[in-house]
């Protein structure tokens, strides 16, 4: 993936392919988050951290989400991550897509259905995460930690993502967040799945231009 500022992202070409991919990826990501929530078997790691933060500080889930987003964006500074259109749209679309999915998605009836929701949500979360990242319009706040660490450490996406997921879930649990068996599965599988999908879904861009570095 190319490292570009917001203007370079817009000038990089193949916009007719990249912009729809970005939007579909973000909507799908939000929907997948809600599928995991509805499974009742455990949510994504960042949701556990948000829940734990809200519990320990005595604030709402929404305020905890905003606080974590702010802290994560501050962590971009030493990582030298560059925001872009994808960063802004991630904040604007993912939550809306999750809420819209909650309106139409029926509750699973029985354990087999819950397991189906969990597995489908996990696969969809990884696929759509890689889909929107592969559009190369910049990562969302939390994914920026992953892309920054991958670039700086040169470690595989699977290793970095798994480390982040496990750390975040563990910290959220320590703070009082609910940690289900599904959360453990998501924490251990998201890295390998994103690592599999990302190179296959990343849009290949023309040769590097001014203001663009490859990492």
PDB file of C-alpha atoms in Angstrom:
ATOM      1  CA  UNK A   1       0.000   0.000   0.000  1.00  0.00           C
ATOM      2  CA  UNK A   2       1.128   3.554  -0.749  1.00  0.00           C
ATOM      3  CA  UNK A   3       1.676   6.170   1.961  1.00  0.00           C
ATOM      4  CA  UNK A   4       0.041   9.384   0.726  1.00  0.00           C
ATOM      5  CA  UNK A   5      -1.342  12.594   2.130  1.00  0.00           C
ATOM      6  CA  UNK A   6      -4.979  13.479   1.434  1.00  0.00           C
ATOM      7  CA  UNK A   7      -4.225  15.419  -1.743  1.00  0.00           C
ATOM      8  CA  UNK A   8      -1.997  12.689  -3.149  1.00  0.00           C
ATOM      9  CA  UNK A   9      -4.734  10.136  -2.454  1.00  0.00           C
ATOM     10  CA  UNK A  10      -7.177  12.109  -4.595  1.00  0.00           C
ATOM     11  CA  UNK A  11      -4.624  12.518  -7.400  1.00  0.00           C
ATOM     12  CA  UNK A  12      -3.447   8.918  -7.375  1.00  0.00           C
ATOM     13  CA  UNK A  13      -5.817   7.758 -10.110  1.00  0.00           C
ATOM     14  CA  UNK A  14      -8.380   4.975 -10.534  1.00  0.00           C
ATOM     15  CA  UNK A  15     -10.891   7.020  -8.524  1.00  0.00           C
ATOM     16  CA  UNK A  16     -13.875   5.432 -10.299  1.00  0.00           C
ATOM     17  CA  UNK A  17     -12.787   2.081  -8.853  1.00  0.00           C
ATOM     18  CA  UNK A  18     -11.430   3.258  -5.515  1.00  0.00           C
ATOM     19  CA  UNK A  19     -14.247   5.503  -4.281  1.00  0.00           C
ATOM     20  CA  UNK A  20     -17.051   2.900  -4.619  1.00  0.00           C
ATOM     21  CA  UNK A  21     -14.748   0.341  -3.005  1.00  0.00           C
ATOM     22  CA  UNK A  22     -14.165   2.709  -0.079  1.00  0.00           C
ATOM     23  CA  UNK A  23     -17.876   3.337   0.437  1.00  0.00           C
ATOM     24  CA  UNK A  24     -18.909  -0.315   0.124  1.00  0.00           C
ATOM     25  CA  UNK A  25     -16.109  -1.312   2.481  1.00  0.00           C
ATOM     26  CA  UNK A  26     -17.138   1.174   5.172  1.00  0.00           C
ATOM     27  CA  UNK A  27     -20.848   0.326   4.968  1.00  0.00           C
ATOM     28  CA  UNK A  28     -20.057  -3.380   5.052  1.00  0.00           C
ATOM     29  CA  UNK A  29     -17.703  -2.911   7.986  1.00  0.00           C
ATOM     30  CA  UNK A  30     -20.394  -1.159  10.007  1.00  0.00           C
ATOM     31  CA  UNK A  31     -22.909  -3.874   9.175  1.00  0.00           C
ATOM     32  CA  UNK A  32     -20.441  -6.589  10.191  1.00  0.00           C
ATOM     33  CA  UNK A  33     -19.872  -4.920  13.560  1.00  0.00           C
ATOM     34  CA  UNK A  34     -23.605  -5.140  14.273  1.00  0.00           C
ATOM     35  CA  UNK A  35     -23.779  -8.782  13.156  1.00  0.00           C
ATOM     36  CA  UNK A  36     -21.114  -9.569  15.748  1.00  0.00           C
ATOM     37  CA  UNK A  37     -22.974  -7.612  18.413  1.00  0.00           C
ATOM     38  CA  UNK A  38     -26.250  -9.412  17.638  1.00  0.00           C
ATOM     39  CA  UNK A  39     -24.552 -12.805  17.934  1.00  0.00           C
ATOM     40  CA  UNK A  40     -24.399 -12.261  21.693  1.00  0.00           C
ATOM     41  CA  UNK A  41     -21.206 -14.316  21.830  1.00  0.00           C
ATOM     42  CA  UNK A  42     -18.720 -11.466  21.996  1.00  0.00           C
ATOM     43  CA  UNK A  43     -17.951  -8.268  20.134  1.00  0.00           C
ATOM     44  CA  UNK A  44     -14.835  -6.904  18.475  1.00  0.00           C
ATOM     45  CA  UNK A  45     -11.835  -6.031  20.667  1.00  0.00           C
ATOM     46  CA  UNK A  46     -12.277  -2.262  20.377  1.00  0.00           C
ATOM     47  CA  UNK A  47     -15.876  -2.583  21.572  1.00  0.00           C
ATOM     48  CA  UNK A  48     -14.622  -4.369  24.698  1.00  0.00           C
ATOM     49  CA  UNK A  49     -12.174  -1.530  25.328  1.00  0.00           C
ATOM     50  CA  UNK A  50     -14.922   1.039  24.823  1.00  0.00           C
ATOM     51  CA  UNK A  51     -17.206  -0.830  27.209  1.00  0.00           C
ATOM     52  CA  UNK A  52     -14.432  -1.103  29.800  1.00  0.00           C
ATOM     53  CA  UNK A  53     -13.533   2.571  29.479  1.00  0.00           C
ATOM     54  CA  UNK A  54     -17.162   3.598  29.904  1.00  0.00           C
ATOM     55  CA  UNK A  55     -17.500   1.364  32.963  1.00  0.00           C
ATOM     56  CA  UNK A  56     -14.300   2.481  34.671  1.00  0.00           C
ATOM     57  CA  UNK A  57     -14.829   6.203  34.041  1.00  0.00           C
ATOM     58  CA  UNK A  58     -18.584   6.213  34.586  1.00  0.00           C
ATOM     59  CA  UNK A  59     -19.338   7.724  31.182  1.00  0.00           C
ATOM     60  CA  UNK A  60     -21.573   6.661  28.306  1.00  0.00           C
ATOM     61  CA  UNK A  61     -20.496   4.256  25.590  1.00  0.00           C
ATOM     62  CA  UNK A  62     -20.661   7.108  23.073  1.00  0.00           C
ATOM     63  CA  UNK A  63     -18.426   9.395  25.117  1.00  0.00           C
ATOM     64  CA  UNK A  64     -15.996   6.523  25.647  1.00  0.00           C
ATOM     65  CA  UNK A  65     -15.935   5.958  21.866  1.00  0.00           C
ATOM     66  CA  UNK A  66     -15.083   9.611  21.274  1.00  0.00           C
ATOM     67  CA  UNK A  67     -12.377   9.590  23.953  1.00  0.00           C
ATOM     68  CA  UNK A  68     -10.706   6.494  22.526  1.00  0.00           C
ATOM     69  CA  UNK A  69     -10.882   7.915  18.998  1.00  0.00           C
ATOM     70  CA  UNK A  70      -9.127  11.076  20.202  1.00  0.00           C
ATOM     71  CA  UNK A  71      -6.391   9.115  21.985  1.00  0.00           C
ATOM     72  CA  UNK A  72      -5.909   6.866  18.965  1.00  0.00           C
ATOM     73  CA  UNK A  73      -5.562   9.857  16.647  1.00  0.00           C
ATOM     74  CA  UNK A  74      -2.939  11.339  18.999  1.00  0.00           C
ATOM     75  CA  UNK A  75      -1.035   8.056  18.704  1.00  0.00           C
ATOM     76  CA  UNK A  76      -0.841   8.679  14.949  1.00  0.00           C
ATOM     77  CA  UNK A  77       1.656  11.501  15.574  1.00  0.00           C
ATOM     78  CA  UNK A  78       4.677   9.341  16.545  1.00  0.00           C
ATOM     79  CA  UNK A  79       3.609   6.781  13.913  1.00  0.00           C
ATOM     80  CA  UNK A  80       3.598   9.533  11.249  1.00  0.00           C
ATOM     81  CA  UNK A  81       0.285   8.323   9.853  1.00  0.00           C
ATOM     82  CA  UNK A  82      -1.477  10.510   7.291  1.00  0.00           C
ATOM     83  CA  UNK A  83      -5.262  11.016   7.391  1.00  0.00           C
ATOM     84  CA  UNK A  84      -7.373  11.107   4.273  1.00  0.00           C
ATOM     85  CA  UNK A  85     -10.880  10.816   2.914  1.00  0.00           C
ATOM     86  CA  UNK A  86     -11.153   7.299   4.307  1.00  0.00           C
ATOM     87  CA  UNK A  87     -10.331   8.569   7.795  1.00  0.00           C
ATOM     88  CA  UNK A  88     -13.163  11.109   7.717  1.00  0.00           C
ATOM     89  CA  UNK A  89     -15.714   8.811   6.089  1.00  0.00           C
ATOM     90  CA  UNK A  90     -14.861   6.015   8.509  1.00  0.00           C
ATOM     91  CA  UNK A  91     -16.038   8.190  11.397  1.00  0.00           C
ATOM     92  CA  UNK A  92     -19.118   9.355   9.470  1.00  0.00           C
ATOM     93  CA  UNK A  93     -20.317   6.075   7.932  1.00  0.00           C
ATOM     94  CA  UNK A  94     -19.429   3.067  10.088  1.00  0.00           C
ATOM     95  CA  UNK A  95     -21.633   3.982  13.044  1.00  0.00           C
ATOM     96  CA  UNK A  96     -24.541   4.923  10.786  1.00  0.00           C
ATOM     97  CA  UNK A  97     -24.243   1.624   8.898  1.00  0.00           C
ATOM     98  CA  UNK A  98     -24.193  -0.315  12.177  1.00  0.00           C
ATOM     99  CA  UNK A  99     -27.327   1.471  13.408  1.00  0.00           C
ATOM    100  CA  UNK A 100     -29.119   0.901  10.090  1.00  0.00           C
ATOM    101  CA  UNK A 101     -28.220  -2.789  10.201  1.00  0.00           C
ATOM    102  CA  UNK A 102     -29.614  -3.074  13.724  1.00  0.00           C
ATOM    103  CA  UNK A 103     -33.015  -1.959  12.422  1.00  0.00           C
ATOM    104  CA  UNK A 104     -33.321  -4.704   9.790  1.00  0.00           C
ATOM    105  CA  UNK A 105     -31.231  -7.545  11.237  1.00  0.00           C
ATOM    106  CA  UNK A 106     -33.331 -10.087  13.156  1.00  0.00           C
ATOM    107  CA  UNK A 107     -32.094 -11.490  16.439  1.00  0.00           C
ATOM    108  CA  UNK A 108     -30.685 -15.004  16.068  1.00  0.00           C
ATOM    109  CA  UNK A 109     -32.826 -17.765  17.526  1.00  0.00           C
ATOM    110  CA  UNK A 110     -30.832 -20.525  19.141  1.00  0.00           C
ATOM    111  CA  UNK A 111     -27.164 -21.309  19.555  1.00  0.00           C
ATOM    112  CA  UNK A 112     -26.530 -22.467  15.959  1.00  0.00           C
ATOM    113  CA  UNK A 113     -27.860 -19.151  14.631  1.00  0.00           C
ATOM    114  CA  UNK A 114     -25.719 -17.215  17.102  1.00  0.00           C
ATOM    115  CA  UNK A 115     -22.637 -19.132  16.007  1.00  0.00           C
ATOM    116  CA  UNK A 116     -23.569 -18.439  12.389  1.00  0.00           C
ATOM    117  CA  UNK A 117     -23.821 -14.717  13.141  1.00  0.00           C
ATOM    118  CA  UNK A 118     -20.448 -14.806  14.877  1.00  0.00           C
ATOM    119  CA  UNK A 119     -18.643 -16.578  12.028  1.00  0.00           C
ATOM    120  CA  UNK A 120     -20.339 -14.518   9.318  1.00  0.00           C
ATOM    121  CA  UNK A 121     -19.651 -11.297  11.213  1.00  0.00           C
ATOM    122  CA  UNK A 122     -15.989 -12.182  11.687  1.00  0.00           C
ATOM    123  CA  UNK A 123     -15.438 -13.033   8.025  1.00  0.00           C
ATOM    124  CA  UNK A 124     -17.332  -9.933   6.879  1.00  0.00           C
ATOM    125  CA  UNK A 125     -15.483  -7.669   9.319  1.00  0.00           C
ATOM    126  CA  UNK A 126     -12.108  -8.784   7.986  1.00  0.00           C
ATOM    127  CA  UNK A 127     -13.199  -8.661   4.330  1.00  0.00           C
ATOM    128  CA  UNK A 128     -14.744  -5.199   4.453  1.00  0.00           C
ATOM    129  CA  UNK A 129     -11.900  -3.865   6.597  1.00  0.00           C
ATOM    130  CA  UNK A 130      -9.442  -4.941   3.906  1.00  0.00           C
ATOM    131  CA  UNK A 131     -11.787  -3.686   1.169  1.00  0.00           C
ATOM    132  CA  UNK A 132     -11.919  -0.097   2.436  1.00  0.00           C
ATOM    133  CA  UNK A 133      -8.209  -0.044   3.333  1.00  0.00           C
ATOM    134  CA  UNK A 134      -7.385  -1.393  -0.115  1.00  0.00           C
ATOM    135  CA  UNK A 135      -9.047   1.632  -1.715  1.00  0.00           C
ATOM    136  CA  UNK A 136      -6.037   3.612  -0.443  1.00  0.00           C
ATOM    137  CA  UNK A 137      -7.891   6.680   0.786  1.00  0.00           C
ATOM    138  CA  UNK A 138      -6.404   6.482   4.272  1.00  0.00           C
ATOM    139  CA  UNK A 139      -7.246   4.316   7.296  1.00  0.00           C
ATOM    140  CA  UNK A 140      -9.812   4.936   9.988  1.00  0.00           C
ATOM    141  CA  UNK A 141      -8.566   6.045  13.412  1.00  0.00           C
ATOM    142  CA  UNK A 142      -8.048   2.533  14.802  1.00  0.00           C
ATOM    143  CA  UNK A 143      -6.770   0.944  11.590  1.00  0.00           C
ATOM    144  CA  UNK A 144      -4.175   3.723  11.393  1.00  0.00           C
ATOM    145  CA  UNK A 145      -2.425   2.159  14.380  1.00  0.00           C
ATOM    146  CA  UNK A 146      -2.113  -1.069  12.420  1.00  0.00           C
ATOM    147  CA  UNK A 147      -0.913   0.470   9.170  1.00  0.00           C
ATOM    148  CA  UNK A 148       1.545   2.704  11.022  1.00  0.00           C
ATOM    149  CA  UNK A 149       3.049  -0.183  12.978  1.00  0.00           C
ATOM    150  CA  UNK A 150       3.234  -2.385   9.879  1.00  0.00           C
ATOM    151  CA  UNK A 151       5.151   0.350   8.059  1.00  0.00           C
ATOM    152  CA  UNK A 152       7.526   1.060  10.942  1.00  0.00           C
ATOM    153  CA  UNK A 153       8.187  -2.510  12.095  1.00  0.00           C
ATOM    154  CA  UNK A 154       8.006  -4.224   8.687  1.00  0.00           C
ATOM    155  CA  UNK A 155       6.149  -7.070  10.384  1.00  0.00           C
ATOM    156  CA  UNK A 156       3.323  -8.868   8.548  1.00  0.00           C
ATOM    157  CA  UNK A 157      -0.193  -7.454   8.837  1.00  0.00           C
ATOM    158  CA  UNK A 158      -1.372 -10.662  10.505  1.00  0.00           C
ATOM    159  CA  UNK A 159       1.192 -10.364  13.308  1.00  0.00           C
ATOM    160  CA  UNK A 160       0.623  -6.656  13.962  1.00  0.00           C
ATOM    161  CA  UNK A 161      -3.175  -6.855  13.802  1.00  0.00           C
ATOM    162  CA  UNK A 162      -3.303  -9.874  16.117  1.00  0.00           C
ATOM    163  CA  UNK A 163      -1.066  -8.123  18.623  1.00  0.00           C
ATOM    164  CA  UNK A 164      -3.300  -5.046  18.591  1.00  0.00           C
ATOM    165  CA  UNK A 165      -6.530  -7.048  18.879  1.00  0.00           C
ATOM    166  CA  UNK A 166      -5.274  -9.133  21.810  1.00  0.00           C
ATOM    167  CA  UNK A 167      -3.842  -6.096  23.616  1.00  0.00           C
ATOM    168  CA  UNK A 168      -6.980  -4.009  23.163  1.00  0.00           C
ATOM    169  CA  UNK A 169      -9.303  -6.839  24.244  1.00  0.00           C
ATOM    170  CA  UNK A 170      -7.154  -7.585  27.283  1.00  0.00           C
ATOM    171  CA  UNK A 171      -7.028  -3.942  28.339  1.00  0.00           C
ATOM    172  CA  UNK A 172     -10.784  -3.614  27.907  1.00  0.00           C
ATOM    173  CA  UNK A 173     -11.359  -6.695  30.045  1.00  0.00           C
ATOM    174  CA  UNK A 174      -9.083  -5.349  32.801  1.00  0.00           C
ATOM    175  CA  UNK A 175     -11.105  -2.119  32.767  1.00  0.00           C
ATOM    176  CA  UNK A 176     -14.351  -4.032  33.209  1.00  0.00           C
ATOM    177  CA  UNK A 177     -15.495  -4.654  29.636  1.00  0.00           C
ATOM    178  CA  UNK A 178     -17.449  -7.779  28.694  1.00  0.00           C
ATOM    179  CA  UNK A 179     -15.191 -10.379  27.093  1.00  0.00           C
ATOM    180  CA  UNK A 180     -16.954 -13.291  25.374  1.00  0.00           C
ATOM    181  CA  UNK A 181     -15.625 -16.368  23.619  1.00  0.00           C
ATOM    182  CA  UNK A 182     -16.445 -14.649  20.348  1.00  0.00           C
ATOM    183  CA  UNK A 183     -14.166 -11.763  21.285  1.00  0.00           C
ATOM    184  CA  UNK A 184     -11.268 -14.165  21.728  1.00  0.00           C
ATOM    185  CA  UNK A 185     -12.012 -15.719  18.338  1.00  0.00           C
ATOM    186  CA  UNK A 186     -12.153 -12.298  16.674  1.00  0.00           C
ATOM    187  CA  UNK A 187      -8.924 -11.186  18.373  1.00  0.00           C
ATOM    188  CA  UNK A 188      -7.030 -14.255  17.179  1.00  0.00           C
ATOM    189  CA  UNK A 189      -8.499 -14.504  13.670  1.00  0.00           C
ATOM    190  CA  UNK A 190      -8.820 -10.892  12.483  1.00  0.00           C
ATOM    191  CA  UNK A 191      -5.095 -10.488  11.865  1.00  0.00           C
ATOM    192  CA  UNK A 192      -4.657 -13.548   9.636  1.00  0.00           C
ATOM    193  CA  UNK A 193      -7.907 -12.821   7.788  1.00  0.00           C
ATOM    194  CA  UNK A 194      -7.079  -9.162   7.109  1.00  0.00           C
ATOM    195  CA  UNK A 195      -3.571 -10.236   6.133  1.00  0.00           C
ATOM    196  CA  UNK A 196      -5.095 -12.639   3.604  1.00  0.00           C
ATOM    197  CA  UNK A 197      -7.657 -10.252   2.119  1.00  0.00           C
ATOM    198  CA  UNK A 198      -5.667  -6.999   2.043  1.00  0.00           C
ATOM    199  CA  UNK A 199      -3.137  -7.796  -0.707  1.00  0.00           C
ATOM    200  CA  UNK A 200      -5.933  -9.246  -2.835  1.00  0.00           C
ATOM    201  CA  UNK A 201      -8.201  -6.213  -2.458  1.00  0.00           C
ATOM    202  CA  UNK A 202      -5.657  -3.380  -2.597  1.00  0.00           C
ATOM    203  CA  UNK A 203      -6.098  -1.272  -5.727  1.00  0.00           C
ATOM    204  CA  UNK A 204      -2.854  -1.004  -7.670  1.00  0.00           C
ATOM    205  CA  UNK A 205      -2.009   2.631  -8.342  1.00  0.00           C
ATOM    206  CA  UNK A 206       0.154   4.252 -11.015  1.00  0.00           C
ATOM    207  CA  UNK A 207       3.810   4.925 -10.326  1.00  0.00           C
ATOM    208  CA  UNK A 208       4.632   7.041  -7.272  1.00  0.00           C
ATOM    209  CA  UNK A 209       4.046  10.783  -7.640  1.00  0.00           C
ATOM    210  CA  UNK A 210       5.058  13.857  -5.682  1.00  0.00           C
ATOM    211  CA  UNK A 211       4.084  13.572  -2.024  1.00  0.00           C
ATOM    212  CA  UNK A 212       3.733   9.771  -2.218  1.00  0.00           C
ATOM    213  CA  UNK A 213       5.899   7.180  -0.522  1.00  0.00           C
ATOM    214  CA  UNK A 214       5.487   3.446  -0.693  1.00  0.00           C
ATOM    215  CA  UNK A 215       5.549   1.463   2.514  1.00  0.00           C
TER     216      UNK A 215
END
